[in-house]
Amino acid sequence: MATWANLGLQDSSSPLMEQLNFFHDHTLLILTMITILVGYIMGMLMFNKFTNRYLLHGQTIEIIWTVLPAIILMFIAFPSLRLLYLMDEINTPSITLKSIGHQWYWSYEYSDFLNLEFDSYMIPTNELEMNGFRLLDVDNRIILPMNNQIRILVTATDVLHSWTVPSLGVKVDATPGRLNQINFLINRPGLFFGQCSEICGANHSFMPIVIE
């Protein structure tokens, strides 16, 4: 879960999130290099007095500053597309969980079992135990196995919601009348917290997700 003064992404708990972390760092490095280069050039332009009164056109430099950004963009686009396709890939799931968004709580159904469904409400602050997390803990947690392919089917009954668990790299829109699915694998044990990430009304902030 996110902790105090944590400015980066959460520690990954799935192979996909790990790849997303690497991609974030890779892109940030490219952005930093571009920012330093452009800043340096702008600084040099402001503080020197070089001039060339015979310079009318520069074919070579124009070719360079057209081709170079295209090459840099390819270094960002190819890893990005690879990750996009990986995230949409549905491997043979060991277990399927159906998540239904309501105003303002989640209900879950384990599709592989008969009559295994429950609602999951946030625990109010005045009922919270000493070791609970305010605004994040729920009365009924989702229990999922580790090192297994898990498929989540997400839908809603009333308005748009979004089922999000940052440390797993999962964010799926819950749309009424539509079933969205996503696949992930949890590679370490723990409690993973998430929240609805689509403005869905007055109590939007109070419908957390907890995976155990």
PDB file of N, CA and C in Angstrom, residues 79-174:
ATOM      1  N   PRO A  79       8.458  -0.571 -26.200  1.00  0.00           N
ATOM      2  CA  PRO A  79       8.202  -1.198 -24.890  1.00  0.00           C
ATOM      3  C   PRO A  79       6.766  -0.961 -24.409  1.00  0.00           C
ATOM      4  N   SER A  80       6.220   0.222 -24.730  1.00  0.00           N
ATOM      5  CA  SER A  80       4.859   0.556 -24.312  1.00  0.00           C
ATOM      6  C   SER A  80       3.836  -0.372 -24.967  1.00  0.00           C
ATOM      7  N   LEU A  81       3.976  -0.595 -26.272  1.00  0.00           N
ATOM      8  CA  LEU A  81       3.049  -1.477 -27.002  1.00  0.00           C
ATOM      9  C   LEU A  81       3.176  -2.923 -26.515  1.00  0.00           C
ATOM     10  N   ARG A  82       4.414  -3.346 -26.253  1.00  0.00           N
ATOM     11  CA  ARG A  82       4.635  -4.708 -25.740  1.00  0.00           C
ATOM     12  C   ARG A  82       3.861  -4.908 -24.435  1.00  0.00           C
ATOM     13  N   LEU A  83       3.965  -3.904 -23.542  1.00  0.00           N
ATOM     14  CA  LEU A  83       3.272  -3.994 -22.260  1.00  0.00           C
ATOM     15  C   LEU A  83       1.754  -3.967 -22.415  1.00  0.00           C
ATOM     16  N   LEU A  84       1.273  -3.142 -23.344  1.00  0.00           N
ATOM     17  CA  LEU A  84      -0.175  -3.058 -23.582  1.00  0.00           C
ATOM     18  C   LEU A  84      -0.734  -4.413 -23.995  1.00  0.00           C
ATOM     19  N   TYR A  85      -0.023  -5.083 -24.901  1.00  0.00           N
ATOM     20  CA  TYR A  85      -0.495  -6.400 -25.358  1.00  0.00           C
ATOM     21  C   TYR A  85      -0.377  -7.451 -24.260  1.00  0.00           C
ATOM     22  N   LEU A  86       0.705  -7.349 -23.442  1.00  0.00           N
ATOM     23  CA  LEU A  86       0.871  -8.291 -22.330  1.00  0.00           C
ATOM     24  C   LEU A  86      -0.259  -8.157 -21.310  1.00  0.00           C
ATOM     25  N   MET A  87      -0.695  -6.925 -21.080  1.00  0.00           N
ATOM     26  CA  MET A  87      -1.741  -6.690 -20.082  1.00  0.00           C
ATOM     27  C   MET A  87      -3.101  -7.199 -20.556  1.00  0.00           C
ATOM     28  N   ASP A  88      -3.297  -7.263 -21.855  1.00  0.00           N
ATOM     29  CA  ASP A  88      -4.569  -7.745 -22.404  1.00  0.00           C
ATOM     30  C   ASP A  88      -4.595  -9.259 -22.591  1.00  0.00           C
ATOM     31  N   GLU A  89      -3.427  -9.885 -22.427  1.00  0.00           N
ATOM     32  CA  GLU A  89      -3.311 -11.327 -22.654  1.00  0.00           C
ATOM     33  C   GLU A  89      -4.034 -12.093 -21.551  1.00  0.00           C
ATOM     34  N   ILE A  90      -4.950 -12.989 -21.925  1.00  0.00           N
ATOM     35  CA  ILE A  90      -5.635 -13.804 -20.922  1.00  0.00           C
ATOM     36  C   ILE A  90      -5.086 -15.228 -20.980  1.00  0.00           C
ATOM     37  N   ASN A  91      -4.296 -15.590 -19.960  1.00  0.00           N
ATOM     38  CA  ASN A  91      -3.789 -16.964 -19.873  1.00  0.00           C
ATOM     39  C   ASN A  91      -4.876 -17.830 -19.232  1.00  0.00           C
ATOM     40  N   THR A  92      -4.683 -19.140 -19.248  1.00  0.00           N
ATOM     41  CA  THR A  92      -5.695 -20.028 -18.666  1.00  0.00           C
ATOM     42  C   THR A  92      -5.826 -19.744 -17.176  1.00  0.00           C
ATOM     43  N   PRO A  93      -6.944 -19.160 -16.731  1.00  0.00           N
ATOM     44  CA  PRO A  93      -7.032 -18.766 -15.319  1.00  0.00           C
ATOM     45  C   PRO A  93      -7.329 -19.957 -14.410  1.00  0.00           C
ATOM     46  N   SER A  94      -6.723 -19.965 -13.208  1.00  0.00           N
ATOM     47  CA  SER A  94      -7.000 -21.011 -12.217  1.00  0.00           C
ATOM     48  C   SER A  94      -8.295 -20.703 -11.477  1.00  0.00           C
ATOM     49  N   ILE A  95      -8.596 -19.397 -11.367  1.00  0.00           N
ATOM     50  CA  ILE A  95      -9.775 -18.991 -10.596  1.00  0.00           C
ATOM     51  C   ILE A  95     -10.345 -17.714 -11.208  1.00  0.00           C
ATOM     52  N   THR A  96     -11.668 -17.600 -11.179  1.00  0.00           N
ATOM     53  CA  THR A  96     -12.331 -16.406 -11.727  1.00  0.00           C
ATOM     54  C   THR A  96     -13.117 -15.724 -10.622  1.00  0.00           C
ATOM     55  N   LEU A  97     -12.909 -14.414 -10.513  1.00  0.00           N
ATOM     56  CA  LEU A  97     -13.642 -13.612  -9.529  1.00  0.00           C
ATOM     57  C   LEU A  97     -14.447 -12.558 -10.268  1.00  0.00           C
ATOM     58  N   LYS A  98     -15.717 -12.447  -9.943  1.00  0.00           N
ATOM     59  CA  LYS A  98     -16.545 -11.404 -10.551  1.00  0.00           C
ATOM     60  C   LYS A  98     -16.742 -10.288  -9.540  1.00  0.00           C
ATOM     61  N   SER A  99     -16.427  -9.076  -9.968  1.00  0.00           N
ATOM     62  CA  SER A  99     -16.521  -7.917  -9.080  1.00  0.00           C
ATOM     63  C   SER A  99     -17.599  -6.965  -9.607  1.00  0.00           C
ATOM     64  N   ILE A 100     -18.571  -6.630  -8.757  1.00  0.00           N
ATOM     65  CA  ILE A 100     -19.694  -5.787  -9.191  1.00  0.00           C
ATOM     66  C   ILE A 100     -19.704  -4.502  -8.358  1.00  0.00           C
ATOM     67  N   GLY A 101     -19.617  -3.376  -9.027  1.00  0.00           N
ATOM     68  CA  GLY A 101     -19.603  -2.088  -8.334  1.00  0.00           C
ATOM     69  C   GLY A 101     -21.008  -1.566  -8.085  1.00  0.00           C
ATOM     70  N   HIS A 102     -21.244  -1.121  -6.858  1.00  0.00           N
ATOM     71  CA  HIS A 102     -22.516  -0.487  -6.497  1.00  0.00           C
ATOM     72  C   HIS A 102     -22.211   0.874  -5.886  1.00  0.00           C
ATOM     73  N   GLN A 103     -23.244   1.711  -5.732  1.00  0.00           N
ATOM     74  CA  GLN A 103     -23.059   2.935  -4.954  1.00  0.00           C
ATOM     75  C   GLN A 103     -23.342   2.590  -3.484  1.00  0.00           C
ATOM     76  N   TRP A 104     -22.417   2.518  -2.571  1.00  0.00           N
ATOM     77  CA  TRP A 104     -20.991   2.687  -2.741  1.00  0.00           C
ATOM     78  C   TRP A 104     -20.310   1.536  -2.034  1.00  0.00           C
ATOM     79  N   TYR A 105     -20.308   0.387  -2.634  1.00  0.00           N
ATOM     80  CA  TYR A 105     -19.627  -0.801  -2.096  1.00  0.00           C
ATOM     81  C   TYR A 105     -19.399  -1.755  -3.260  1.00  0.00           C
ATOM     82  N   TRP A 106     -18.582  -2.775  -3.032  1.00  0.00           N
ATOM     83  CA  TRP A 106     -18.328  -3.805  -4.045  1.00  0.00           C
ATOM     84  C   TRP A 106     -18.991  -5.102  -3.610  1.00  0.00           C
ATOM     85  N   SER A 107     -19.489  -5.862  -4.571  1.00  0.00           N
ATOM     86  CA  SER A 107     -19.908  -7.235  -4.241  1.00  0.00           C
ATOM     87  C   SER A 107     -19.137  -8.190  -5.152  1.00  0.00           C
ATOM     88  N   TYR A 108     -18.855  -9.374  -4.620  1.00  0.00           N
ATOM     89  CA  TYR A 108     -17.983 -10.327  -5.309  1.00  0.00           C
ATOM     90  C   TYR A 108     -18.654 -11.687  -5.446  1.00  0.00           C
ATOM     91  N   GLU A 109     -18.369 -12.358  -6.558  1.00  0.00           N
ATOM     92  CA  GLU A 109     -18.856 -13.718  -6.782  1.00  0.00           C
ATOM     93  C   GLU A 109     -17.678 -14.572  -7.258  1.00  0.00           C
ATOM     94  N   TYR A 110     -17.464 -15.701  -6.586  1.00  0.00           N
ATOM     95  CA  TYR A 110     -16.460 -16.667  -7.063  1.00  0.00           C
ATOM     96  C   TYR A 110     -17.169 -17.588  -8.052  1.00  0.00           C
ATOM     97  N   SER A 111     -16.978 -17.339  -9.335  1.00  0.00           N
ATOM     98  CA  SER A 111     -17.760 -18.011 -10.387  1.00  0.00           C
ATOM     99  C   SER A 111     -17.523 -19.521 -10.457  1.00  0.00           C
ATOM    100  N   ASP A 112     -16.370 -19.984  -9.929  1.00  0.00           N
ATOM    101  CA  ASP A 112     -16.058 -21.414 -10.021  1.00  0.00           C
ATOM    102  C   ASP A 112     -16.800 -22.241  -8.970  1.00  0.00           C
ATOM    103  N   PHE A 113     -17.438 -21.562  -7.994  1.00  0.00           N
ATOM    104  CA  PHE A 113     -18.136 -22.269  -6.917  1.00  0.00           C
ATOM    105  C   PHE A 113     -19.613 -21.904  -6.932  1.00  0.00           C
ATOM    106  N   LEU A 114     -20.438 -22.753  -6.387  1.00  0.00           N
ATOM    107  CA  LEU A 114     -21.872 -22.472  -6.313  1.00  0.00           C
ATOM    108  C   LEU A 114     -22.166 -21.613  -5.088  1.00  0.00           C
ATOM    109  N   ASN A 115     -22.950 -20.569  -5.295  1.00  0.00           N
ATOM    110  CA  ASN A 115     -23.440 -19.721  -4.191  1.00  0.00           C
ATOM    111  C   ASN A 115     -22.341 -19.189  -3.279  1.00  0.00           C
ATOM    112  N   LEU A 116     -21.220 -18.759  -3.872  1.00  0.00           N
ATOM    113  CA  LEU A 116     -20.169 -18.121  -3.062  1.00  0.00           C
ATOM    114  C   LEU A 116     -20.085 -16.662  -3.479  1.00  0.00           C
ATOM    115  N   GLU A 117     -20.851 -15.834  -2.802  1.00  0.00           N
ATOM    116  CA  GLU A 117     -20.866 -14.398  -3.115  1.00  0.00           C
ATOM    117  C   GLU A 117     -21.069 -13.604  -1.836  1.00  0.00           C
ATOM    118  N   PHE A 118     -20.521 -12.385  -1.825  1.00  0.00           N
ATOM    119  CA  PHE A 118     -20.630 -11.546  -0.619  1.00  0.00           C
ATOM    120  C   PHE A 118     -20.449 -10.077  -0.997  1.00  0.00           C
ATOM    121  N   ASP A 119     -20.908  -9.194  -0.102  1.00  0.00           N
ATOM    122  CA  ASP A 119     -20.705  -7.755  -0.266  1.00  0.00           C
ATOM    123  C   ASP A 119     -19.500  -7.328   0.570  1.00  0.00           C
ATOM    124  N   SER A 120     -18.836  -6.284   0.106  1.00  0.00           N
ATOM    125  CA  SER A 120     -17.645  -5.801   0.807  1.00  0.00           C
ATOM    126  C   SER A 120     -17.787  -4.298   1.052  1.00  0.00           C
ATOM    127  N   TYR A 121     -18.017  -3.935   2.315  1.00  0.00           N
ATOM    128  CA  TYR A 121     -18.197  -2.532   2.701  1.00  0.00           C
ATOM    129  C   TYR A 121     -16.973  -2.026   3.444  1.00  0.00           C
ATOM    130  N   MET A 122     -16.700  -0.741   3.334  1.00  0.00           N
ATOM    131  CA  MET A 122     -15.636  -0.128   4.131  1.00  0.00           C
ATOM    132  C   MET A 122     -16.032  -0.152   5.611  1.00  0.00           C
ATOM    133  N   ILE A 123     -15.044  -0.423   6.481  1.00  0.00           N
ATOM    134  CA  ILE A 123     -15.314  -0.377   7.923  1.00  0.00           C
ATOM    135  C   ILE A 123     -15.274   1.091   8.369  1.00  0.00           C
ATOM    136  N   PRO A 124     -16.370   1.603   8.966  1.00  0.00           N
ATOM    137  CA  PRO A 124     -16.368   3.008   9.426  1.00  0.00           C
ATOM    138  C   PRO A 124     -15.291   3.243  10.478  1.00  0.00           C
ATOM    139  N   THR A 125     -14.781   4.470  10.554  1.00  0.00           N
ATOM    140  CA  THR A 125     -13.672   4.798  11.463  1.00  0.00           C
ATOM    141  C   THR A 125     -14.005   4.455  12.914  1.00  0.00           C
ATOM    142  N   ASN A 126     -15.251   4.689  13.326  1.00  0.00           N
ATOM    143  CA  ASN A 126     -15.600   4.434  14.739  1.00  0.00           C
ATOM    144  C   ASN A 126     -15.700   2.940  15.078  1.00  0.00           C
ATOM    145  N   GLU A 127     -15.705   2.065  14.051  1.00  0.00           N
ATOM    146  CA  GLU A 127     -15.750   0.614  14.307  1.00  0.00           C
ATOM    147  C   GLU A 127     -14.405  -0.056  14.026  1.00  0.00           C
ATOM    148  N   LEU A 128     -13.418   0.749  13.666  1.00  0.00           N
ATOM    149  CA  LEU A 128     -12.124   0.212  13.235  1.00  0.00           C
ATOM    150  C   LEU A 128     -11.314  -0.295  14.420  1.00  0.00           C
ATOM    151  N   GLU A 129     -10.621  -1.436  14.238  1.00  0.00           N
ATOM    152  CA  GLU A 129      -9.728  -1.931  15.281  1.00  0.00           C
ATOM    153  C   GLU A 129      -8.429  -1.134  15.253  1.00  0.00           C
ATOM    154  N   MET A 130      -7.616  -1.285  16.309  1.00  0.00           N
ATOM    155  CA  MET A 130      -6.387  -0.494  16.445  1.00  0.00           C
ATOM    156  C   MET A 130      -5.412  -0.729  15.286  1.00  0.00           C
ATOM    157  N   ASN A 131      -5.393  -1.963  14.743  1.00  0.00           N
ATOM    158  CA  ASN A 131      -4.438  -2.272  13.672  1.00  0.00           C
ATOM    159  C   ASN A 131      -5.058  -2.131  12.283  1.00  0.00           C
ATOM    160  N   GLY A 132      -6.249  -1.548  12.199  1.00  0.00           N
ATOM    161  CA  GLY A 132      -6.909  -1.381  10.896  1.00  0.00           C
ATOM    162  C   GLY A 132      -6.428  -0.128  10.184  1.00  0.00           C
ATOM    163  N   PHE A 133      -6.676  -0.072   8.879  1.00  0.00           N
ATOM    164  CA  PHE A 133      -6.292   1.100   8.090  1.00  0.00           C
ATOM    165  C   PHE A 133      -7.535   1.946   7.794  1.00  0.00           C
ATOM    166  N   ARG A 134      -7.516   3.183   8.246  1.00  0.00           N
ATOM    167  CA  ARG A 134      -8.661   4.072   8.081  1.00  0.00           C
ATOM    168  C   ARG A 134      -8.958   4.310   6.596  1.00  0.00           C
ATOM    169  N   LEU A 135     -10.223   4.213   6.233  1.00  0.00           N
ATOM    170  CA  LEU A 135     -10.718   4.430   4.866  1.00  0.00           C
ATOM    171  C   LEU A 135     -10.232   3.371   3.868  1.00  0.00           C
ATOM    172  N   LEU A 136      -9.513   2.340   4.340  1.00  0.00           N
ATOM    173  CA  LEU A 136      -8.993   1.318   3.413  1.00  0.00           C
ATOM    174  C   LEU A 136      -9.445  -0.092   3.759  1.00  0.00           C
ATOM    175  N   ASP A 137      -9.774  -0.345   5.049  1.00  0.00           N
ATOM    176  CA  ASP A 137     -10.145  -1.701   5.442  1.00  0.00           C
ATOM    177  C   ASP A 137     -11.610  -1.993   5.161  1.00  0.00           C
ATOM    178  N   VAL A 138     -11.901  -3.260   4.862  1.00  0.00           N
ATOM    179  CA  VAL A 138     -13.277  -3.670   4.555  1.00  0.00           C
ATOM    180  C   VAL A 138     -13.708  -4.809   5.481  1.00  0.00           C
ATOM    181  N   ASP A 139     -15.027  -5.027   5.565  1.00  0.00           N
ATOM    182  CA  ASP A 139     -15.516  -6.093   6.450  1.00  0.00           C
ATOM    183  C   ASP A 139     -15.306  -7.481   5.850  1.00  0.00           C
ATOM    184  N   ASN A 140     -15.396  -7.605   4.524  1.00  0.00           N
ATOM    185  CA  ASN A 140     -15.159  -8.898   3.857  1.00  0.00           C
ATOM    186  C   ASN A 140     -14.078  -8.738   2.797  1.00  0.00           C
ATOM    187  N   ARG A 141     -12.909  -9.327   3.046  1.00  0.00           N
ATOM    188  CA  ARG A 141     -11.799  -9.216   2.091  1.00  0.00           C
ATOM    189  C   ARG A 141     -11.934 -10.261   0.996  1.00  0.00           C
ATOM    190  N   ILE A 142     -11.298  -9.975  -0.152  1.00  0.00           N
ATOM    191  CA  ILE A 142     -11.201 -10.969  -1.222  1.00  0.00           C
ATOM    192  C   ILE A 142     -10.029 -11.888  -0.850  1.00  0.00           C
ATOM    193  N   ILE A 143     -10.232 -13.195  -0.910  1.00  0.00           N
ATOM    194  CA  ILE A 143      -9.138 -14.141  -0.650  1.00  0.00           C
ATOM    195  C   ILE A 143      -8.740 -14.767  -1.989  1.00  0.00           C
ATOM    196  N   LEU A 144      -7.472 -14.580  -2.377  1.00  0.00           N
ATOM    197  CA  LEU A 144      -7.007 -15.104  -3.666  1.00  0.00           C
ATOM    198  C   LEU A 144      -5.693 -15.869  -3.489  1.00  0.00           C
ATOM    199  N   PRO A 145      -5.450 -16.890  -4.313  1.00  0.00           N
ATOM    200  CA  PRO A 145      -4.216 -17.682  -4.179  1.00  0.00           C
ATOM    201  C   PRO A 145      -3.016 -16.964  -4.816  1.00  0.00           C
ATOM    202  N   MET A 146      -1.846 -17.326  -4.316  1.00  0.00           N
ATOM    203  CA  MET A 146      -0.594 -16.769  -4.838  1.00  0.00           C
ATOM    204  C   MET A 146      -0.077 -17.657  -5.971  1.00  0.00           C
ATOM    205  N   ASN A 147       0.703 -17.071  -6.882  1.00  0.00           N
ATOM    206  CA  ASN A 147       1.331 -17.808  -7.994  1.00  0.00           C
ATOM    207  C   ASN A 147       0.329 -18.580  -8.852  1.00  0.00           C
ATOM    208  N   ASN A 148      -0.858 -18.020  -9.012  1.00  0.00           N
ATOM    209  CA  ASN A 148      -1.865 -18.598  -9.908  1.00  0.00           C
ATOM    210  C   ASN A 148      -2.411 -17.506 -10.813  1.00  0.00           C
ATOM    211  N   GLN A 149      -2.756 -17.885 -12.040  1.00  0.00           N
ATOM    212  CA  GLN A 149      -3.383 -16.922 -12.940  1.00  0.00           C
ATOM    213  C   GLN A 149      -4.814 -16.660 -12.450  1.00  0.00           C
ATOM    214  N   ILE A 150      -5.138 -15.398 -12.248  1.00  0.00           N
ATOM    215  CA  ILE A 150      -6.460 -15.028 -11.727  1.00  0.00           C
ATOM    216  C   ILE A 150      -7.145 -14.123 -12.740  1.00  0.00           C
ATOM    217  N   ARG A 151      -8.399 -14.449 -13.031  1.00  0.00           N
ATOM    218  CA  ARG A 151      -9.175 -13.601 -13.953  1.00  0.00           C
ATOM    219  C   ARG A 151     -10.219 -12.840 -13.139  1.00  0.00           C
ATOM    220  N   ILE A 152     -10.287 -11.529 -13.376  1.00  0.00           N
ATOM    221  CA  ILE A 152     -11.307 -10.713 -12.715  1.00  0.00           C
ATOM    222  C   ILE A 152     -12.290 -10.216 -13.772  1.00  0.00           C
ATOM    223  N   LEU A 153     -13.564 -10.484 -13.556  1.00  0.00           N
ATOM    224  CA  LEU A 153     -14.617  -9.926 -14.414  1.00  0.00           C
ATOM    225  C   LEU A 153     -15.230  -8.752 -13.676  1.00  0.00           C
ATOM    226  N   VAL A 154     -15.294  -7.600 -14.322  1.00  0.00           N
ATOM    227  CA  VAL A 154     -15.728  -6.383 -13.619  1.00  0.00           C
ATOM    228  C   VAL A 154     -16.932  -5.763 -14.314  1.00  0.00           C
ATOM    229  N   THR A 155     -17.947  -5.448 -13.525  1.00  0.00           N
ATOM    230  CA  THR A 155     -19.129  -4.758 -14.059  1.00  0.00           C
ATOM    231  C   THR A 155     -19.715  -3.880 -12.950  1.00  0.00           C
ATOM    232  N   ALA A 156     -20.783  -3.160 -13.257  1.00  0.00           N
ATOM    233  CA  ALA A 156     -21.432  -2.294 -12.267  1.00  0.00           C
ATOM    234  C   ALA A 156     -22.938  -2.383 -12.433  1.00  0.00           C
ATOM    235  N   THR A 157     -23.666  -1.956 -11.407  1.00  0.00           N
ATOM    236  CA  THR A 157     -25.129  -2.023 -11.480  1.00  0.00           C
ATOM    237  C   THR A 157     -25.777  -0.653 -11.667  1.00  0.00           C
ATOM    238  N   ASP A 158     -25.029   0.418 -11.358  1.00  0.00           N
ATOM    239  CA  ASP A 158     -25.677   1.735 -11.369  1.00  0.00           C
ATOM    240  C   ASP A 158     -24.931   2.783 -12.194  1.00  0.00           C
ATOM    241  N   VAL A 159     -23.740   3.188 -11.735  1.00  0.00           N
ATOM    242  CA  VAL A 159     -22.954   4.202 -12.456  1.00  0.00           C
ATOM    243  C   VAL A 159     -21.569   3.619 -12.758  1.00  0.00           C
ATOM    244  N   LEU A 160     -20.713   4.398 -13.399  1.00  0.00           N
ATOM    245  CA  LEU A 160     -19.346   3.963 -13.684  1.00  0.00           C
ATOM    246  C   LEU A 160     -18.528   3.872 -12.398  1.00  0.00           C
ATOM    247  N   HIS A 161     -17.826   2.755 -12.220  1.00  0.00           N
ATOM    248  CA  HIS A 161     -16.852   2.615 -11.145  1.00  0.00           C
ATOM    249  C   HIS A 161     -15.539   2.176 -11.797  1.00  0.00           C
ATOM    250  N   SER A 162     -14.479   2.044 -10.993  1.00  0.00           N
ATOM    251  CA  SER A 162     -13.225   1.532 -11.541  1.00  0.00           C
ATOM    252  C   SER A 162     -12.513   0.706 -10.474  1.00  0.00           C
ATOM    253  N   TRP A 163     -12.311  -0.579 -10.775  1.00  0.00           N
ATOM    254  CA  TRP A 163     -11.716  -1.525  -9.823  1.00  0.00           C
ATOM    255  C   TRP A 163     -10.197  -1.443  -9.950  1.00  0.00           C
ATOM    256  N   THR A 164      -9.526  -0.913  -8.923  1.00  0.00           N
ATOM    257  CA  THR A 164      -8.102  -0.583  -9.040  1.00  0.00           C
ATOM    258  C   THR A 164      -7.287  -1.105  -7.857  1.00  0.00           C
ATOM    259  N   VAL A 165      -6.225  -1.842  -8.158  1.00  0.00           N
ATOM    260  CA  VAL A 165      -5.264  -2.251  -7.125  1.00  0.00           C
ATOM    261  C   VAL A 165      -3.864  -1.885  -7.646  1.00  0.00           C
ATOM    262  N   PRO A 166      -3.301  -0.754  -7.197  1.00  0.00           N
ATOM    263  CA  PRO A 166      -2.054  -0.242  -7.790  1.00  0.00           C
ATOM    264  C   PRO A 166      -0.872  -1.201  -7.717  1.00  0.00           C
ATOM    265  N   SER A 167      -0.690  -1.919  -6.594  1.00  0.00           N
ATOM    266  CA  SER A 167       0.510  -2.765  -6.472  1.00  0.00           C
ATOM    267  C   SER A 167       0.451  -3.992  -7.385  1.00  0.00           C
ATOM    268  N   LEU A 168      -0.732  -4.298  -7.936  1.00  0.00           N
ATOM    269  CA  LEU A 168      -0.847  -5.396  -8.902  1.00  0.00           C
ATOM    270  C   LEU A 168      -0.869  -4.876 -10.345  1.00  0.00           C
ATOM    271  N   GLY A 169      -0.865  -3.560 -10.496  1.00  0.00           N
ATOM    272  CA  GLY A 169      -0.923  -2.974 -11.838  1.00  0.00           C
ATOM    273  C   GLY A 169      -2.258  -3.216 -12.515  1.00  0.00           C
ATOM    274  N   VAL A 170      -3.349  -3.210 -11.726  1.00  0.00           N
ATOM    275  CA  VAL A 170      -4.680  -3.528 -12.256  1.00  0.00           C
ATOM    276  C   VAL A 170      -5.606  -2.321 -12.122  1.00  0.00           C
ATOM    277  N   LYS A 171      -6.253  -1.959 -13.225  1.00  0.00           N
ATOM    278  CA  LYS A 171      -7.254  -0.888 -13.190  1.00  0.00           C
ATOM    279  C   LYS A 171      -8.266  -1.172 -14.293  1.00  0.00           C
ATOM    280  N   VAL A 172      -9.483  -1.533 -13.892  1.00  0.00           N
ATOM    281  CA  VAL A 172     -10.515  -1.912 -14.866  1.00  0.00           C
ATOM    282  C   VAL A 172     -11.773  -1.096 -14.620  1.00  0.00           C
ATOM    283  N   ASP A 173     -12.312  -0.511 -15.671  1.00  0.00           N
ATOM    284  CA  ASP A 173     -13.565   0.226 -15.535  1.00  0.00           C
ATOM    285  C   ASP A 173     -14.733  -0.727 -15.323  1.00  0.00           C
ATOM    286  N   ALA A 174     -15.597  -0.375 -14.377  1.00  0.00           N
ATOM    287  CA  ALA A 174     -16.824  -1.140 -14.135  1.00  0.00           C
ATOM    288  C   ALA A 174     -17.972  -0.368 -14.771  1.00  0.00           C
TER     289      ALA A 174
END
